[in-house]
Amino acid sequence: MPHDLTDFITGMPKAELHVHIEGCLEPRMLLQFAERNGVDLPYQDEDEVLAAQDYGEPALDNFLKYHENCLRVLKTGQDFYELAYAYFRKCAENNVVYLEIMFETQAHVSRGLVFSEFFGAINQARKEARRDFKVEANWIMSFQRDHSAESSMEILDMAVPFKDEIIAVGLDNYEVNNFALKFVEVFRRAREEGYRLTSHCDCNQQNSIEHIRQCLELLQVERIDHGLHVIDSPELTTIVRERQIPLTMCPTWRPSDPAPRRMESIRKMLELGLLVSVNSDDPEEFASRYMNNIFIEMHKQGSYTKDEIVRLTRNAFSSAWISEDSRSHYLEELEKYAAA
């Protein structure tokens, strides 16, 4: 293989398991939706939007403040449909053939939006993307930790008519003072109703190791989103490796960052035999953008090899919540491509 794997990466079939649909709102659409919905934003043009994505410290807090500004412009089913359909088009351009996509819940319902309207809109886009772009996707319904467990239970009630369209539930947002213990009954009910279970365990947060432990032991999650600090604990590393708990890492970066972050940690996870994959998280809210660009930069700036990139992609398909027939199909296509 040539030293530059750009063409190989671009053509490789990919899967993505950790992406938030609200984080796919392009700057152009952000400004367009704000104008048509009468929402005042602190940005005058696309350049100011992009400048706002250079999140200073504390990075997570500043990122979430920017993200909340983006949420404010999403008001109608049409907004959600256009957002989702544009994202699926990007997936096709990046040869991402399978996705598991998170969507917010309390963040929208608390603003007075109707669950059936915003979910129905993104789900319609999903169906059309299968027809138009041959992209397959499943939905993960995300609860926000900084909302009450009772509100999560209410969301489960709202989702009943759409259970066949939603494959899993998850947790995201601020971890501080929002440990997994708060959501034990929510996840117990979700598990009984047949949902798969995941949770964010964000990077460089307070008590990260204990938070991961609670997600595994109390919530009984089947996947950890991010999960960087698993490798800080030999005990957790052993548990995650033996149970083959997938870790959906996101080596995203900001405009001022020199390279994809956490590349050394991802490589260490591979060396430890952990089922780690690479994902874009919020592609329109980070300079890293979409999957082709992320893998290309990991190759160029982190010396990731063809074999490592294929292994990360294989891990993504292996971690997906799909039928074994579908998994076999995707893996066979990947191996054929890699060998060609």
CSV table of C-alpha atoms in Angstrom, one decimal:
chain,number,residue,atom,x,y,z
A,1,MET,CA,0.0,0.0,0.0
A,2,PRO,CA,1.2,3.6,-0.6
A,3,HIS,CA,2.2,5.6,2.4
A,4,ASP,CA,-0.8,7.9,1.9
A,5,LEU,CA,-4.0,5.9,2.5
A,6,THR,CA,-6.4,8.7,1.7
A,7,ASP,CA,-8.0,6.9,-1.2
A,8,PHE,CA,-8.2,3.7,0.7
A,9,ILE,CA,-9.9,5.4,3.7
A,10,THR,CA,-12.3,7.3,1.5
A,11,GLY,CA,-13.6,4.2,-0.3
A,12,MET,CA,-13.7,1.9,2.8
A,13,PRO,CA,-17.2,1.0,4.0
A,14,LYS,CA,-17.7,2.3,7.6
A,15,ALA,CA,-19.9,2.1,10.6
A,16,GLU,CA,-20.5,4.8,13.2
A,17,LEU,CA,-22.0,4.1,16.6
A,18,HIS,CA,-21.5,7.4,18.5
A,19,VAL,CA,-23.0,10.5,16.8
A,20,HIS,CA,-25.6,13.0,18.0
A,21,ILE,CA,-28.0,14.1,15.3
A,22,GLU,CA,-28.2,17.6,16.8
A,23,GLY,CA,-24.4,17.9,16.5
A,24,CYS,CA,-24.8,17.5,12.8
A,25,LEU,CA,-26.3,21.0,12.3
A,26,GLU,CA,-24.2,22.7,9.7
A,27,PRO,CA,-23.3,26.4,10.3
A,28,ARG,CA,-25.3,27.4,7.2
A,29,MET,CA,-28.4,25.6,8.5
A,30,LEU,CA,-27.9,27.0,12.0
A,31,LEU,CA,-28.1,30.5,10.7
A,32,GLN,CA,-30.9,29.7,8.3
A,33,PHE,CA,-33.1,28.0,11.0
A,34,ALA,CA,-32.4,30.9,13.4
A,35,GLU,CA,-33.7,33.4,10.8
A,36,ARG,CA,-36.8,31.5,9.9
A,37,ASN,CA,-37.7,30.7,13.5
A,38,GLY,CA,-36.9,34.1,14.9
A,39,VAL,CA,-34.1,33.0,17.2
A,40,ASP,CA,-31.4,35.5,18.2
A,41,LEU,CA,-27.9,34.0,18.1
A,42,PRO,CA,-24.6,35.5,19.2
A,43,TYR,CA,-23.2,34.7,15.7
A,44,GLN,CA,-23.6,37.0,12.6
A,45,ASP,CA,-22.1,34.7,9.9
A,46,GLU,CA,-20.5,31.3,9.3
A,47,ASP,CA,-17.1,32.5,10.3
A,48,GLU,CA,-18.3,33.5,13.7
A,49,VAL,CA,-20.0,30.2,14.1
A,50,LEU,CA,-16.8,28.4,13.3
A,51,ALA,CA,-14.8,30.6,15.6
A,52,ALA,CA,-17.2,29.7,18.5
A,53,GLN,CA,-16.2,26.1,18.0
A,54,ASP,CA,-12.7,26.7,19.4
A,55,TYR,CA,-13.9,25.8,22.9
A,56,GLY,CA,-11.6,27.1,25.6
A,57,GLU,CA,-11.3,25.6,29.0
A,58,PRO,CA,-13.4,24.2,30.6
A,59,ALA,CA,-13.8,22.6,27.2
A,60,LEU,CA,-16.9,20.4,28.0
A,61,ASP,CA,-18.8,23.3,29.6
A,62,ASN,CA,-18.0,25.7,26.7
A,63,PHE,CA,-18.9,23.0,24.1
A,64,LEU,CA,-22.3,22.3,25.8
A,65,LYS,CA,-23.1,26.1,25.9
A,66,TYR,CA,-22.4,26.2,22.1
A,67,HIS,CA,-24.5,23.1,21.7
A,68,GLU,CA,-27.4,24.6,23.6
A,69,ASN,CA,-27.4,27.6,21.2
A,70,CYS,CA,-27.7,25.1,18.3
A,71,LEU,CA,-30.6,23.3,20.0
A,72,ARG,CA,-32.6,26.6,20.3
A,73,VAL,CA,-33.0,27.0,16.5
A,74,LEU,CA,-34.6,23.5,16.2
A,75,LYS,CA,-38.3,24.2,16.6
A,76,THR,CA,-40.3,22.4,13.9
A,77,GLY,CA,-40.5,19.0,12.4
A,78,GLN,CA,-39.2,20.5,9.2
A,79,ASP,CA,-36.1,21.7,11.0
A,80,PHE,CA,-35.4,18.2,12.3
A,81,TYR,CA,-36.1,16.5,8.9
A,82,GLU,CA,-33.8,18.8,7.0
A,83,LEU,CA,-31.1,18.4,9.7
A,84,ALA,CA,-31.3,14.6,9.5
A,85,TYR,CA,-31.6,14.3,5.8
A,86,ALA,CA,-28.5,16.5,5.2
A,87,TYR,CA,-26.6,14.4,7.7
A,88,PHE,CA,-27.5,11.2,5.9
A,89,ARG,CA,-26.2,12.7,2.6
A,90,LYS,CA,-22.9,13.4,4.3
A,91,CYS,CA,-22.8,9.8,5.5
A,92,ALA,CA,-23.2,8.6,1.9
A,93,GLU,CA,-20.3,10.9,0.9
A,94,ASN,CA,-18.1,9.4,3.6
A,95,ASN,CA,-19.2,5.8,2.7
A,96,VAL,CA,-20.7,5.3,6.1
A,97,VAL,CA,-23.1,2.5,5.4
A,98,TYR,CA,-24.4,1.8,8.9
A,99,LEU,CA,-25.1,4.1,11.8
A,100,GLU,CA,-26.5,4.2,15.3
A,101,ILE,CA,-27.5,7.8,16.0
A,102,MET,CA,-28.4,9.4,19.3
A,103,PHE,CA,-31.1,12.0,19.6
A,104,GLU,CA,-31.9,14.3,22.5
A,105,THR,CA,-35.1,14.0,24.5
A,106,GLN,CA,-35.6,16.2,27.5
A,107,ALA,CA,-33.6,19.0,25.8
A,108,HIS,CA,-36.4,19.2,23.2
A,109,VAL,CA,-39.5,18.3,25.4
A,110,SER,CA,-38.5,20.8,28.0
A,111,ARG,CA,-38.6,23.5,25.3
A,112,GLY,CA,-42.2,22.6,24.5
A,113,LEU,CA,-41.6,20.4,21.5
A,114,VAL,CA,-43.7,17.3,20.9
A,115,PHE,CA,-41.9,14.0,21.0
A,116,SER,CA,-43.9,12.5,18.1
A,117,GLU,CA,-43.2,15.5,15.9
A,118,PHE,CA,-39.4,15.8,16.2
A,119,PHE,CA,-38.8,12.0,16.3
A,120,GLY,CA,-41.2,11.4,13.5
A,121,ALA,CA,-39.3,13.9,11.4
A,122,ILE,CA,-35.8,12.5,11.9
A,123,ASN,CA,-37.3,9.0,11.4
A,124,GLN,CA,-38.8,10.0,8.1
A,125,ALA,CA,-35.4,11.2,7.0
A,126,ARG,CA,-33.9,7.9,8.0
A,127,LYS,CA,-36.4,6.0,5.9
A,128,GLU,CA,-35.7,8.2,2.9
A,129,ALA,CA,-31.9,7.9,3.4
A,130,ARG,CA,-32.2,4.2,3.1
A,131,ARG,CA,-34.0,4.6,-0.2
A,132,ASP,CA,-31.9,7.5,-1.6
A,133,PHE,CA,-28.4,6.8,-0.2
A,134,LYS,CA,-28.5,3.1,0.8
A,135,VAL,CA,-27.5,4.1,4.4
A,136,GLU,CA,-28.9,2.0,7.2
A,137,ALA,CA,-29.4,3.5,10.6
A,138,ASN,CA,-30.9,2.9,14.1
A,139,TRP,CA,-31.8,5.4,16.8
A,140,ILE,CA,-30.5,5.7,20.3
A,141,MET,CA,-32.8,7.7,22.6
A,142,SER,CA,-30.6,9.8,24.9
A,143,PHE,CA,-31.6,11.0,28.4
A,144,GLN,CA,-29.8,14.0,29.8
A,145,ARG,CA,-28.2,13.4,33.2
A,146,ASP,CA,-28.9,16.9,34.5
A,147,HIS,CA,-32.7,16.3,34.2
A,148,SER,CA,-34.6,14.2,36.6
A,149,ALA,CA,-35.0,10.5,36.4
A,150,GLU,CA,-38.8,11.1,36.5
A,151,SER,CA,-38.5,13.0,33.3
A,152,SER,CA,-36.7,10.1,31.7
A,153,MET,CA,-39.5,7.8,32.7
A,154,GLU,CA,-42.0,10.2,31.0
A,155,ILE,CA,-39.9,10.0,27.9
A,156,LEU,CA,-40.1,6.2,27.9
A,157,ASP,CA,-43.9,6.6,28.0
A,158,MET,CA,-43.8,9.0,25.0
A,159,ALA,CA,-41.6,6.6,23.1
A,160,VAL,CA,-44.0,3.6,23.4
A,161,PRO,CA,-45.7,4.2,19.9
A,162,PHE,CA,-42.2,4.2,18.4
A,163,LYS,CA,-40.5,1.3,20.2
A,164,ASP,CA,-39.9,-0.6,17.0
A,165,GLU,CA,-38.0,2.4,15.5
A,166,ILE,CA,-35.7,2.9,18.5
A,167,ILE,CA,-33.0,0.3,19.3
A,168,ALA,CA,-31.5,1.6,22.5
A,169,VAL,CA,-31.4,4.2,25.3
A,170,GLY,CA,-28.4,6.1,26.6
A,171,LEU,CA,-27.2,8.9,28.9
A,172,ASP,CA,-25.3,12.1,28.1
A,173,ASN,CA,-24.6,15.6,29.4
A,174,TYR,CA,-23.1,16.6,32.7
A,175,GLU,CA,-21.7,13.8,34.9
A,176,VAL,CA,-20.9,15.9,37.9
A,177,ASN,CA,-23.5,15.2,40.7
A,178,ASN,CA,-25.4,13.0,38.2
A,179,PHE,CA,-24.0,9.5,38.9
A,180,ALA,CA,-25.5,6.4,37.3
A,181,LEU,CA,-27.3,5.5,40.6
A,182,LYS,CA,-29.8,8.2,39.7
A,183,PHE,CA,-31.0,6.2,36.7
A,184,VAL,CA,-31.1,2.6,38.0
A,185,GLU,CA,-34.9,2.3,37.7
A,186,VAL,CA,-35.0,4.1,34.4
A,187,PHE,CA,-32.5,1.6,32.9
A,188,ARG,CA,-34.2,-1.3,34.6
A,189,ARG,CA,-37.5,-0.5,32.9
A,190,ALA,CA,-35.8,0.2,29.5
A,191,ARG,CA,-34.0,-3.2,29.7
A,192,GLU,CA,-37.4,-4.9,30.5
A,193,GLU,CA,-38.9,-3.2,27.5
A,194,GLY,CA,-36.3,-4.6,25.2
A,195,TYR,CA,-34.0,-1.5,24.6
A,196,ARG,CA,-30.3,-2.0,24.4
A,197,LEU,CA,-28.3,0.1,26.9
A,198,THR,CA,-25.4,2.5,26.6
A,199,SER,CA,-24.1,5.5,28.5
A,200,HIS,CA,-21.6,8.3,28.0
A,201,CYS,CA,-18.6,8.1,30.3
A,202,ASP,CA,-16.9,11.3,29.3
A,203,CYS,CA,-13.2,12.1,29.3
A,204,ASN,CA,-11.4,13.9,32.1
A,205,GLN,CA,-14.4,14.3,34.4
A,206,GLN,CA,-14.5,14.0,38.2
A,207,ASN,CA,-14.6,10.4,39.5
A,208,SER,CA,-14.5,9.0,36.0
A,209,ILE,CA,-13.5,5.5,37.1
A,210,GLU,CA,-16.3,5.2,39.7
A,211,HIS,CA,-18.8,6.5,37.1
A,212,ILE,CA,-17.8,3.8,34.7
A,213,ARG,CA,-18.0,1.2,37.4
A,214,GLN,CA,-21.6,2.3,38.3
A,215,CYS,CA,-22.6,2.3,34.6
A,216,LEU,CA,-21.4,-1.3,34.3
A,217,GLU,CA,-22.6,-2.6,37.6
A,218,LEU,CA,-25.8,-0.6,38.4
A,219,LEU,CA,-27.1,0.3,34.9
A,220,GLN,CA,-25.7,-2.9,33.3
A,221,VAL,CA,-24.9,-1.1,30.1
A,222,GLU,CA,-23.8,-3.1,27.1
A,223,ARG,CA,-21.7,-0.3,25.7
A,224,ILE,CA,-19.7,2.7,26.9
A,225,ASP,CA,-19.6,5.9,24.9
A,226,HIS,CA,-16.1,7.4,25.1
A,227,GLY,CA,-14.8,5.3,28.0
A,228,LEU,CA,-11.2,6.7,27.9
A,229,HIS,CA,-10.6,6.1,31.6
A,230,VAL,CA,-11.3,2.3,31.5
A,231,ILE,CA,-7.6,1.9,30.7
A,232,ASP,CA,-6.7,3.8,33.9
A,233,SER,CA,-8.1,0.9,36.0
A,234,PRO,CA,-6.6,-2.7,35.5
A,235,GLU,CA,-9.8,-4.0,37.0
A,236,LEU,CA,-12.1,-2.2,34.6
A,237,THR,CA,-9.9,-3.1,31.7
A,238,THR,CA,-10.2,-6.7,32.5
A,239,ILE,CA,-14.0,-6.5,32.9
A,240,VAL,CA,-14.5,-4.6,29.6
A,241,ARG,CA,-12.2,-7.0,27.7
A,242,GLU,CA,-13.7,-10.2,29.1
A,243,ARG,CA,-17.3,-9.0,28.5
A,244,GLN,CA,-16.3,-7.4,25.2
A,245,ILE,CA,-18.0,-4.2,26.1
A,246,PRO,CA,-17.7,-1.9,23.1
A,247,LEU,CA,-16.0,1.5,23.7
A,248,THR,CA,-17.0,4.2,21.2
A,249,MET,CA,-14.1,6.7,21.3
A,250,CYS,CA,-14.2,10.1,19.5
A,251,PRO,CA,-10.8,11.6,18.7
A,252,THR,CA,-12.3,14.9,17.8
A,253,TRP,CA,-10.4,18.2,17.8
A,254,ARG,CA,-11.0,22.0,17.8
A,255,PRO,CA,-9.7,24.5,15.3
A,256,SER,CA,-6.7,25.3,17.4
A,257,ASP,CA,-5.9,21.6,18.2
A,258,PRO,CA,-2.9,20.4,16.2
A,259,ALA,CA,-4.2,16.8,15.7
A,260,PRO,CA,-6.8,14.2,16.6
A,261,ARG,CA,-6.9,13.8,20.4
A,262,ARG,CA,-6.4,10.6,22.3
A,263,MET,CA,-4.8,8.7,19.5
A,264,GLU,CA,-2.3,7.1,21.9
A,265,SER,CA,-5.1,5.9,24.1
A,266,ILE,CA,-7.0,4.4,21.2
A,267,ARG,CA,-3.9,2.6,20.1
A,268,LYS,CA,-3.4,1.3,23.7
A,269,MET,CA,-7.0,0.1,23.8
A,270,LEU,CA,-6.3,-1.9,20.6
A,271,GLU,CA,-3.2,-3.4,22.1
A,272,LEU,CA,-5.1,-4.4,25.2
A,273,GLY,CA,-7.7,-6.2,23.1
A,274,LEU,CA,-10.6,-3.9,23.8
A,275,LEU,CA,-13.4,-3.6,21.4
A,276,VAL,CA,-12.8,0.1,20.6
A,277,SER,CA,-14.1,2.0,17.6
A,278,VAL,CA,-13.7,5.5,16.2
A,279,ASN,CA,-16.6,7.9,15.8
A,280,SER,CA,-17.3,11.6,15.0
A,281,ASP,CA,-19.5,12.5,18.0
A,282,ASP,CA,-20.8,15.9,16.8
A,283,PRO,CA,-19.3,16.3,13.3
A,284,GLU,CA,-20.5,19.9,12.7
A,285,GLU,CA,-19.4,21.1,16.1
A,286,PHE,CA,-15.8,20.0,16.0
A,287,ALA,CA,-13.0,20.8,13.4
A,288,SER,CA,-12.6,17.1,12.9
A,289,ARG,CA,-15.9,16.8,11.0
A,290,TYR,CA,-16.7,13.5,9.4
A,291,MET,CA,-15.3,10.0,9.4
A,292,ASN,CA,-13.1,10.2,6.3
A,293,ASN,CA,-11.4,13.3,7.6
A,294,ILE,CA,-10.9,11.7,11.1
A,295,PHE,CA,-9.3,8.5,9.8
A,296,ILE,CA,-7.2,10.4,7.3
A,297,GLU,CA,-5.8,12.7,10.0
A,298,MET,CA,-5.2,9.7,12.3
A,299,HIS,CA,-3.2,8.2,9.6
A,300,LYS,CA,-1.2,11.3,8.7
A,301,GLN,CA,-0.7,12.7,12.2
A,302,GLY,CA,-0.7,9.5,14.3
A,303,SER,CA,0.8,7.1,11.8
A,304,TYR,CA,-2.2,4.8,12.0
A,305,THR,CA,-1.7,2.0,9.6
A,306,LYS,CA,-4.1,0.4,7.1
A,307,ASP,CA,-4.4,-2.6,9.4
A,308,GLU,CA,-5.2,-0.5,12.5
A,309,ILE,CA,-7.8,1.5,10.5
A,310,VAL,CA,-9.5,-1.7,9.2
A,311,ARG,CA,-9.4,-3.2,12.7
A,312,LEU,CA,-11.2,-0.1,14.2
A,313,THR,CA,-13.8,-0.3,11.5
A,314,ARG,CA,-14.2,-4.0,12.0
A,315,ASN,CA,-14.7,-3.3,15.7
A,316,ALA,CA,-17.5,-0.9,14.8
A,317,PHE,CA,-19.4,-3.4,12.8
A,318,SER,CA,-18.8,-6.1,15.4
A,319,SER,CA,-20.2,-3.8,18.1
A,320,ALA,CA,-23.3,-2.8,16.2
A,321,TRP,CA,-26.8,-3.8,17.4
A,322,ILE,CA,-27.8,-5.6,14.3
A,323,SER,CA,-28.7,-9.1,13.2
A,324,GLU,CA,-25.9,-11.6,12.8
A,325,ASP,CA,-26.8,-11.9,9.1
A,326,SER,CA,-26.3,-8.1,8.7
A,327,ARG,CA,-23.1,-8.1,10.6
A,328,SER,CA,-21.7,-10.9,8.5
A,329,HIS,CA,-22.6,-9.0,5.4
A,330,TYR,CA,-20.9,-5.8,6.5
A,331,LEU,CA,-17.8,-7.6,7.7
A,332,GLU,CA,-17.5,-9.6,4.5
A,333,GLU,CA,-17.8,-6.4,2.4
A,334,LEU,CA,-15.1,-4.8,4.6
A,335,GLU,CA,-12.7,-7.7,4.3
A,336,LYS,CA,-13.2,-7.9,0.5
A,337,TYR,CA,-12.4,-4.2,0.3
A,338,ALA,CA,-9.4,-4.4,2.5
A,339,ALA,CA,-8.0,-7.4,0.6
A,340,ALA,CA,-8.6,-6.0,-2.9
